[in-house]
Coordinates of C-alpha atoms and ligand atoms in Angstrom, one line a residue:
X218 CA -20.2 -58.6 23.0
X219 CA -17.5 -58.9 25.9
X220 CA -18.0 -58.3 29.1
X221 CA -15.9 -54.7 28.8
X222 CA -17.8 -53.9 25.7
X223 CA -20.9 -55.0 27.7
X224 CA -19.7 -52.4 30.6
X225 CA -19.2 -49.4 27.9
X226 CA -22.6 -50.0 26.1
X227 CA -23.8 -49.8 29.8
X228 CA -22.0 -46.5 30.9
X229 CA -22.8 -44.9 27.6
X230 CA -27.2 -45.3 28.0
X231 CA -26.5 -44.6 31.6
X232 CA -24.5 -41.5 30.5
X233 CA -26.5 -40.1 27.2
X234 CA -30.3 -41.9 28.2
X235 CA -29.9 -44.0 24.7
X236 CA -28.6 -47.0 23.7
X237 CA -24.9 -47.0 21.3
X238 CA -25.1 -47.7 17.7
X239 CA -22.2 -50.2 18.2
X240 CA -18.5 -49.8 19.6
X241 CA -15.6 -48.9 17.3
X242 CA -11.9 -49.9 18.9
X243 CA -8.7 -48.8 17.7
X244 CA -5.2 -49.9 18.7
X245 CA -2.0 -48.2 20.2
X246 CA 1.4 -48.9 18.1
X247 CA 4.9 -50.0 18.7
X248 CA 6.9 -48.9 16.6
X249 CA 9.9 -51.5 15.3
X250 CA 11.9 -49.1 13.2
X251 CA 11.9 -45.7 11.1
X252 CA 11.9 -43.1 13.9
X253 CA 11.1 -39.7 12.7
X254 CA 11.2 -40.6 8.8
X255 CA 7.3 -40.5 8.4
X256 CA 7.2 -36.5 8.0
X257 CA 10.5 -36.9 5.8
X258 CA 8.4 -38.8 3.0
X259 CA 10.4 -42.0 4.6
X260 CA 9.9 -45.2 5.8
X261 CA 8.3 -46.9 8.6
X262 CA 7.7 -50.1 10.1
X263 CA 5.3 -50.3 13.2
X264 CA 2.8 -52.7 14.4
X265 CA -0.8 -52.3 16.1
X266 CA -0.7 -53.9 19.8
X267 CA -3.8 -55.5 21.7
X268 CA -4.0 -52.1 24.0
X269 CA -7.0 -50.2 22.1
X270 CA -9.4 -47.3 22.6
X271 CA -12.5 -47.9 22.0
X272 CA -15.9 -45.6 21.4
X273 CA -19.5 -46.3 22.0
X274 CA -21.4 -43.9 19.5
X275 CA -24.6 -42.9 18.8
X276 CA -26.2 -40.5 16.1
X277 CA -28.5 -37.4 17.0
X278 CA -30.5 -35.5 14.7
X279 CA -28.8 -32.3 15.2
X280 CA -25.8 -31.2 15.0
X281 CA -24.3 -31.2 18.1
X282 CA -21.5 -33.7 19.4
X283 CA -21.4 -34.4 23.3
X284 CA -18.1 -36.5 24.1
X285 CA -17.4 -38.2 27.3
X286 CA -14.6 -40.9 28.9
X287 CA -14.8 -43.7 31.5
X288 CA -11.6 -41.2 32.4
X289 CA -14.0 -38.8 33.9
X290 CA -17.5 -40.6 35.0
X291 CA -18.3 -37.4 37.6
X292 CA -17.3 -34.9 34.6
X293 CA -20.0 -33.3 32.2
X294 CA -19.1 -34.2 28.8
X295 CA -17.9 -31.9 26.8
X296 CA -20.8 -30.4 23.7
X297 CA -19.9 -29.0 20.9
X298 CA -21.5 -27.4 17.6
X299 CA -20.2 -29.2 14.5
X300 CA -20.9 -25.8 12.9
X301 CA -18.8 -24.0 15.4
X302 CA -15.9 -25.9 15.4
X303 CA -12.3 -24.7 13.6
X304 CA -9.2 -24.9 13.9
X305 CA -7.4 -25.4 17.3
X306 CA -11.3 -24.4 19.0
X307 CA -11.3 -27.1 21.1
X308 CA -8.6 -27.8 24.2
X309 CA -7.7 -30.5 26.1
X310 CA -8.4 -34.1 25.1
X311 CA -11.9 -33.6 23.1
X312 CA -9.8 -31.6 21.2
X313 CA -8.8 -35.4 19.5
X314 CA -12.5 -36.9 18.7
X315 CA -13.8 -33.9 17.9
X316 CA -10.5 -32.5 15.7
X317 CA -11.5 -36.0 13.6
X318 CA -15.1 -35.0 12.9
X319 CA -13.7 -31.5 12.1
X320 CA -11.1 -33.0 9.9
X321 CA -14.2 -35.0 8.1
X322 CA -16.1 -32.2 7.2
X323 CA -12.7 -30.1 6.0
X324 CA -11.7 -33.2 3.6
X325 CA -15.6 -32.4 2.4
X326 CA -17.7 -35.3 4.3
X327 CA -20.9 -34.6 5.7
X328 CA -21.0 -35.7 9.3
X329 CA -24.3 -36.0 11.6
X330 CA -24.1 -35.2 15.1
X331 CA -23.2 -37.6 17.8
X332 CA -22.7 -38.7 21.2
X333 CA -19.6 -40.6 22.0
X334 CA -18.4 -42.2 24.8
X335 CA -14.5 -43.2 25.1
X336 CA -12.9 -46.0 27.2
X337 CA -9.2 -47.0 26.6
X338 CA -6.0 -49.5 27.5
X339 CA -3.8 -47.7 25.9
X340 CA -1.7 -46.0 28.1
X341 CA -1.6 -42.1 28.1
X342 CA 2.4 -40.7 27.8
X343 CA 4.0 -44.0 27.4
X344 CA 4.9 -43.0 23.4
X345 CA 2.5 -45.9 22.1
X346 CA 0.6 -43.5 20.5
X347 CA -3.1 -42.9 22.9
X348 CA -3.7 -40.1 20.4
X349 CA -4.0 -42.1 17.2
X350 CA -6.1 -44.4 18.6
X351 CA -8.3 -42.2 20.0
X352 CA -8.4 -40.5 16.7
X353 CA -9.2 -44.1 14.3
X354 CA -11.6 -45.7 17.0
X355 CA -13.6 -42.0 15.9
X356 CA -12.6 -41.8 12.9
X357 CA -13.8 -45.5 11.9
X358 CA -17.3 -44.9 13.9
X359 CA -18.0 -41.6 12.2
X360 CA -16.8 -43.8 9.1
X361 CA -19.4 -45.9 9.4
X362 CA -22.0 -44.0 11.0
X363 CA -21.8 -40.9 8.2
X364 CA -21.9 -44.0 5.7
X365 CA -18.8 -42.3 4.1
X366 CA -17.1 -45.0 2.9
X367 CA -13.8 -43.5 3.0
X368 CA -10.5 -45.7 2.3
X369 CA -8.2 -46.5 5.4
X370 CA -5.3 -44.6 3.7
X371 CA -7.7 -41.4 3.6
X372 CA -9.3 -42.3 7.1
X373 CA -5.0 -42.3 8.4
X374 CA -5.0 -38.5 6.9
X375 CA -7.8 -37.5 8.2
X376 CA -6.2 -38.5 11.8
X377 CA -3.3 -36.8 11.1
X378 CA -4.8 -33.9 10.0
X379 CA -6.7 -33.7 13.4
X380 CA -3.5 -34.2 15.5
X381 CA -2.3 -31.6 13.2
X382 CA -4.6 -28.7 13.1
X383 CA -7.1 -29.0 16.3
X384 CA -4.5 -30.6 18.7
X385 CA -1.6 -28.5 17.0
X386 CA 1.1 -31.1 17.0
X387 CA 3.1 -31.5 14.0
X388 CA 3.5 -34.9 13.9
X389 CA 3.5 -37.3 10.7
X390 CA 1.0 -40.4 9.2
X391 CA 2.8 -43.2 10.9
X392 CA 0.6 -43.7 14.2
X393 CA -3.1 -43.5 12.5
X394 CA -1.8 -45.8 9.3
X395 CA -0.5 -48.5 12.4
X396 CA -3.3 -48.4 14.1
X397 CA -5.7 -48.4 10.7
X398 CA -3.8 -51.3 8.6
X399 CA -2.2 -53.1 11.5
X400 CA -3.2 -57.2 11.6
X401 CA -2.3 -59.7 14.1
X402 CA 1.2 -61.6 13.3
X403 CA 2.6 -59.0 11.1
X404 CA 4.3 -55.0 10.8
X405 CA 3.0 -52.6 8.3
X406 CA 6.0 -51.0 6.0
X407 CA 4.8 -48.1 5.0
X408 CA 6.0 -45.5 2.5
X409 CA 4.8 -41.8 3.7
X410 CA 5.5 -40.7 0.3
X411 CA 3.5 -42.6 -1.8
X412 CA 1.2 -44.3 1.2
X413 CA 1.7 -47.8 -0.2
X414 CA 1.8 -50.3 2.8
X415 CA 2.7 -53.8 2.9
X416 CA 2.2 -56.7 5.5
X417 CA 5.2 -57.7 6.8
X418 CA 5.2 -60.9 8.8
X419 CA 6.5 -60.8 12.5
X420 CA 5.7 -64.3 14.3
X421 CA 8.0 -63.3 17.7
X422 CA 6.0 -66.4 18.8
X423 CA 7.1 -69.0 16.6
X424 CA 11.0 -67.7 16.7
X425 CA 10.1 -67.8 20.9
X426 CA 11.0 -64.3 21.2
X427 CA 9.1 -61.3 23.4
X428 CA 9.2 -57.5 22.3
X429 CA 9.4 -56.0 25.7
X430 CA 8.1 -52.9 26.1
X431 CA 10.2 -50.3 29.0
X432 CA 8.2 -47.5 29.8
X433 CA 10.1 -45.1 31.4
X434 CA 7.2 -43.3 32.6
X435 CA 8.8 -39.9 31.5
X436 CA 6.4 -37.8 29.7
X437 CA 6.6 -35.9 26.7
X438 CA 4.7 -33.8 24.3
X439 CA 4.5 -33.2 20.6
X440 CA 2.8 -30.2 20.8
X441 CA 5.6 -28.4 22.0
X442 CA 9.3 -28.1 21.9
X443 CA 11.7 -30.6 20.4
X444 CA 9.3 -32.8 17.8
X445 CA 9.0 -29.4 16.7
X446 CA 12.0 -28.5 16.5
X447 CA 13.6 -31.9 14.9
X448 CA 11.1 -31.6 12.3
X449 CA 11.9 -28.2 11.2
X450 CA 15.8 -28.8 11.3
X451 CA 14.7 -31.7 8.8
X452 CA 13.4 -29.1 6.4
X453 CA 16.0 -26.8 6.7
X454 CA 18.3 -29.6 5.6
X455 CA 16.2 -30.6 2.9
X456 CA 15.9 -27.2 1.3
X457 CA 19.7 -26.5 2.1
X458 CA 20.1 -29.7 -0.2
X459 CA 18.0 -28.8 -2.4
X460 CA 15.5 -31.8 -2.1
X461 CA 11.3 -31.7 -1.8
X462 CA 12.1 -34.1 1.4
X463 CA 15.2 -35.8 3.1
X464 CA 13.6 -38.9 2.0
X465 CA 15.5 -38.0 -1.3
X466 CA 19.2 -38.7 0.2
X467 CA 20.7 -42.0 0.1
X468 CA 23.8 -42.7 2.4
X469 CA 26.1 -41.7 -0.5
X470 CA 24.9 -38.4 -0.8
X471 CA 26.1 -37.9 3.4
X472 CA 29.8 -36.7 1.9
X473 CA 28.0 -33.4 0.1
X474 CA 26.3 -32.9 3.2
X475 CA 28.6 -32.6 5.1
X476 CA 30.1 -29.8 3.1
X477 CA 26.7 -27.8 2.8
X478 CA 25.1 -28.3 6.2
X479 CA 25.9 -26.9 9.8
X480 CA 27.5 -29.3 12.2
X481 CA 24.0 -30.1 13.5
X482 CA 21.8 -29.8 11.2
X483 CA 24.0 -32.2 9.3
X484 CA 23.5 -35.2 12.4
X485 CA 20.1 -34.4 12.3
X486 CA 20.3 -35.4 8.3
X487 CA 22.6 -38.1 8.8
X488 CA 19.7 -39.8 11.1
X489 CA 16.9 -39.7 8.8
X490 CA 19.1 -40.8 6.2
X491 CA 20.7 -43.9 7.9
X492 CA 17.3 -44.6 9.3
X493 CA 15.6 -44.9 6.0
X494 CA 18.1 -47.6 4.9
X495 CA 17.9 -49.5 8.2
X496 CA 14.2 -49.8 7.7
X497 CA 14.7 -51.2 4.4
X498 CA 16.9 -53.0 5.8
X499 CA 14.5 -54.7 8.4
X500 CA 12.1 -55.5 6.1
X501 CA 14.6 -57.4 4.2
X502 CA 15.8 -59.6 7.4
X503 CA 12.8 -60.3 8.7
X504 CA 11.6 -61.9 5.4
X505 CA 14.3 -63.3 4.6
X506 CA 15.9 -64.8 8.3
X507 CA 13.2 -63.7 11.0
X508 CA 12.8 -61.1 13.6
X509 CA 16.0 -62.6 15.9
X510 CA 18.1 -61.0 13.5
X511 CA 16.9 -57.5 14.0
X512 CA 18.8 -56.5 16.9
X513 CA 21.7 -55.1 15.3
X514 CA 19.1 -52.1 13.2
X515 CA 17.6 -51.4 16.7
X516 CA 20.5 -50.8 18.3
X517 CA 22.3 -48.7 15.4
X518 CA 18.7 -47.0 15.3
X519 CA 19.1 -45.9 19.3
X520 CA 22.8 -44.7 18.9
X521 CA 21.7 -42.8 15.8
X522 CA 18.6 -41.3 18.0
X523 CA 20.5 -40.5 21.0
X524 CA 23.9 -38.9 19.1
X525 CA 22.8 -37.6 15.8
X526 CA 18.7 -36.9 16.6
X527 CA 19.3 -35.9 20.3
X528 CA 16.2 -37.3 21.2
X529 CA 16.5 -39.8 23.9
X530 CA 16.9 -38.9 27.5
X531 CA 18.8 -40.5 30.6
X532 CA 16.1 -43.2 31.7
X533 CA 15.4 -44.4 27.9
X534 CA 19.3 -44.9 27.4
X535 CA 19.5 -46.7 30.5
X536 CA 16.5 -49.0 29.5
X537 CA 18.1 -49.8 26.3
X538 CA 22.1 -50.5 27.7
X539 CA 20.8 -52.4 30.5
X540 CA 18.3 -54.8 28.6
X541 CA 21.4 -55.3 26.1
X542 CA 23.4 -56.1 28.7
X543 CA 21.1 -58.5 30.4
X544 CA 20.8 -60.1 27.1
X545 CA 18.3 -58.7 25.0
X546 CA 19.3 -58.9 21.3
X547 CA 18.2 -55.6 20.2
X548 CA 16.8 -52.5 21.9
X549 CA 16.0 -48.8 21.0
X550 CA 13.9 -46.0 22.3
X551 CA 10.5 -45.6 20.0
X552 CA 8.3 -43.4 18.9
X553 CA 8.9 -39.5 19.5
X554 CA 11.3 -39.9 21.9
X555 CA 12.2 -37.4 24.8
X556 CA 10.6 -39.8 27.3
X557 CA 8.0 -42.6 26.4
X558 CA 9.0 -46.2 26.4
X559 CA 12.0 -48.2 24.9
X560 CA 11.4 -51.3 22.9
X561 CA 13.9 -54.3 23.6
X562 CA 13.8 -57.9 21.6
X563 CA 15.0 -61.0 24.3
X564 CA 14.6 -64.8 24.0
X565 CA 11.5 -65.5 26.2
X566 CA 13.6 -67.0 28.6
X567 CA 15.8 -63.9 29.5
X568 CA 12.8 -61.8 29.4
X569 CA 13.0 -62.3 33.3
X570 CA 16.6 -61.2 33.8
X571 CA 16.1 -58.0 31.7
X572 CA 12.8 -57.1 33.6
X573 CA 14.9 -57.4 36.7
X574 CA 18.4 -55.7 35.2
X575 CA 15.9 -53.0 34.3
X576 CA 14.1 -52.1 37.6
X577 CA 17.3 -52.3 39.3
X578 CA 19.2 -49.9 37.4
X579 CA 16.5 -47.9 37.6
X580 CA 16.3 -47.8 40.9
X581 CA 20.0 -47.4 41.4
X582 CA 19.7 -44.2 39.1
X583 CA 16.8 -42.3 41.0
X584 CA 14.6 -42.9 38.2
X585 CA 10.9 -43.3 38.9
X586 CA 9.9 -47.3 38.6
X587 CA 9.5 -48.0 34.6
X588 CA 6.5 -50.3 33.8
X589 CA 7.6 -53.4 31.7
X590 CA 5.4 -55.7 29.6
X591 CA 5.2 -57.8 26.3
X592 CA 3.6 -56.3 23.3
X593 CA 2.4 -58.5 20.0
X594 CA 1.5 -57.2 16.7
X595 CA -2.4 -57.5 16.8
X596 CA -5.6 -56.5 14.5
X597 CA -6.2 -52.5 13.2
X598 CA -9.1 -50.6 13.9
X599 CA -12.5 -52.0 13.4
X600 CA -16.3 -52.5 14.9
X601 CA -16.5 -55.1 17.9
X602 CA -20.1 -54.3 18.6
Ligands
LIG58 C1 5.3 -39.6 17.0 C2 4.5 -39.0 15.8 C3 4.8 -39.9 14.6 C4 6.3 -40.1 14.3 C5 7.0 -40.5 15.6 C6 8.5 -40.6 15.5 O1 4.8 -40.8 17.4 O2 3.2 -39.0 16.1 O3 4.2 -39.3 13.5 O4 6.9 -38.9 13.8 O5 6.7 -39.7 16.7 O6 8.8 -41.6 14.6

């Protein structure tokens, strides 16, 4: 055990009086490409990184689930009644660990009660997805600890349906399948249709590059507002097209709908569309020629998100035009968008210049200082202890 998973064994019997079963971690994501296309039955292309959650858990003999953070030493945890729980019972963030042993027992598993402890590294806001680790590093404990035996794909679902239905964002299967499948050195391409993922390698190492991660530090929520929003404008298209999904257009089929769709409604298609094809895309030059050829899909990906999705703001714009023009070869804005962090792919020897083009021009604007580091694709969820 490492010395942090030393620490969290320690704070959880100091905490519940017994010792953990073991520790469970799951990672945050970054995502490369395919922004939005996971609830359109499209493509997607993110990575685990090396920032996890992870959960010391014990069973009880009853029924009952007391859940605590390193967050909040001082707080009481927060108890519940596995029997009690339903849909959107549960506020605030318990509302994530125990929406996944909810989820377990609506998909038809049997789950015992259980204390839980949470620490994490993954930043909270900055759009690499906190949330769906939280939810795997539960969901692979109670996994293991309900001797379920479920698959990873169903484990992903299970997540989702969580985030869905106790947190009450609508958001898609991307994050929990990142953080479940992920492995170090390579991107999962996943089809949110089908769920049939593939290992795609990404070795930013060996071409001596750096994903640099921006974030802007301005927060966002999918619980509310414009994920909401953006999602059901997609399904408006799709039915006004007469599709099950906008995963269903292909870039020829943009003429028609532009006859059929409203001005905006129309953009918001033309993103998911173009999207689609520029992850394909992706996962055709980086097998083919390597990850330094990516940048022009990330930064056709950001126009597309800013002028046709309307989902970037002021600081994640300036994140991406100023690490492009320090010399980054690529950049976009990633994940939900309307704050979060912007991704941006540099030689490792500009990587200095760009931090610095960055913090000044964020300064210059009156934005609050962003927090820039280097993410790699690392291992999914799994037991460390
Ligand atoms: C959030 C959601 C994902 C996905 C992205 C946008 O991260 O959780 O399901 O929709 O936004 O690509």
């Amino acid at each position: 055990m490492n010395s942090t998973a030393q620490d969290l064994a320690t704070a959880f019997t100091d905490r519940f009086g017994t010792e953990p079963d073991g520790l469970w971690s799951a990672p945050g994501r970054v995502n490369v490409i395919g922004e939005h296309t996971d609830y359109n039955d499209g493509f997607v292309l993110p990575f685990a990184i090396r920032h996890s959650t992870t959960v010391a858990a014990a069973v009880r003999s009853d029924r009952l689930v007391r859940v605590a953070s390193t967050f909040a030493p001082d707080e009481d945890a927060v108890v519940a009644d596995l029997d009690e729980l339903s849909e959107g019972s549960v506020e605030g963030w318990a509302a994530y660990p125990l929406g996944v042993l909810w989820a377990l027992e609506q998909s038809g598993y049997r789950c015992p009660g259980m204390d839980l402890l949470v620490d994490s590294s993954v930043p909270v806001g900055a759009g690499l997805s906190s949330s769906a680790a939280l939810e795997c590093s539960v969901a692979v404990a109670a996994n293991e600890l309900a001797q379920a035996d479920i698959s990873r794909r169903e484990l992903a679902v299970i997540g989702q349906l969580a985030e869905n239905r106790m947190v009450g964002a609508p958001t898609g299967i991307m994050d929990q399948s990142a953080s479940l499948l992920g492995e170090a050195g390579h991107a999962v391409f996943l089809d949110c249709r089908s769920g049939a993922s593939r290992l795609v390698p990404l070795d930013l190492e060996g071409a001596g590059l750096e994903l640099m991660v921006i974030d802007t530090r301005v927060s966002h929520s999918h619980a509310t507002g414009g994920y909401a929003a953006r999602r059901r404008s997609c399904e408006l298209g799709a039915e006004m097209m007469g599709v099950a999904a906008l995963r269903d257009l292909s870039v020829k089929d943009l003429a028609e709908a532009a006859g059929v769709l409203d001005e905006e409604t129309f953009r918001r298609v033309r993103h998911i569309v173009t999207e689609n094809a520029r992850v394909e895309d992706a996962v055709e030059v980086l097998t083919r020629k390597g990850p330094a050829e990516l940048g022009p899909l990330l930064v056709a990906s950001h126009a597309s998100m800013r002028d046709d999705f309307e989902i970037s703001c002021a600081e994640l714009d300036t994140a991406v035009d100023t690490a492009l023009e320090a010399g980054a070869l690529g950049a976009r804005m990633t994940g939900g968008g309307f704050g979060g962090s912007a991704i941006a792919l540099a030689r490792v020897g500009d990587v200095p210049a760009i931090r610095s083009a960055v913090e000044t021009a964020f300064s210059a604007a009156g934005f609050r200082s962003p927090v820039i580091f280097s993410v790699l694709p690392g291992a999914g969820a799994a037991r460390i202890a």
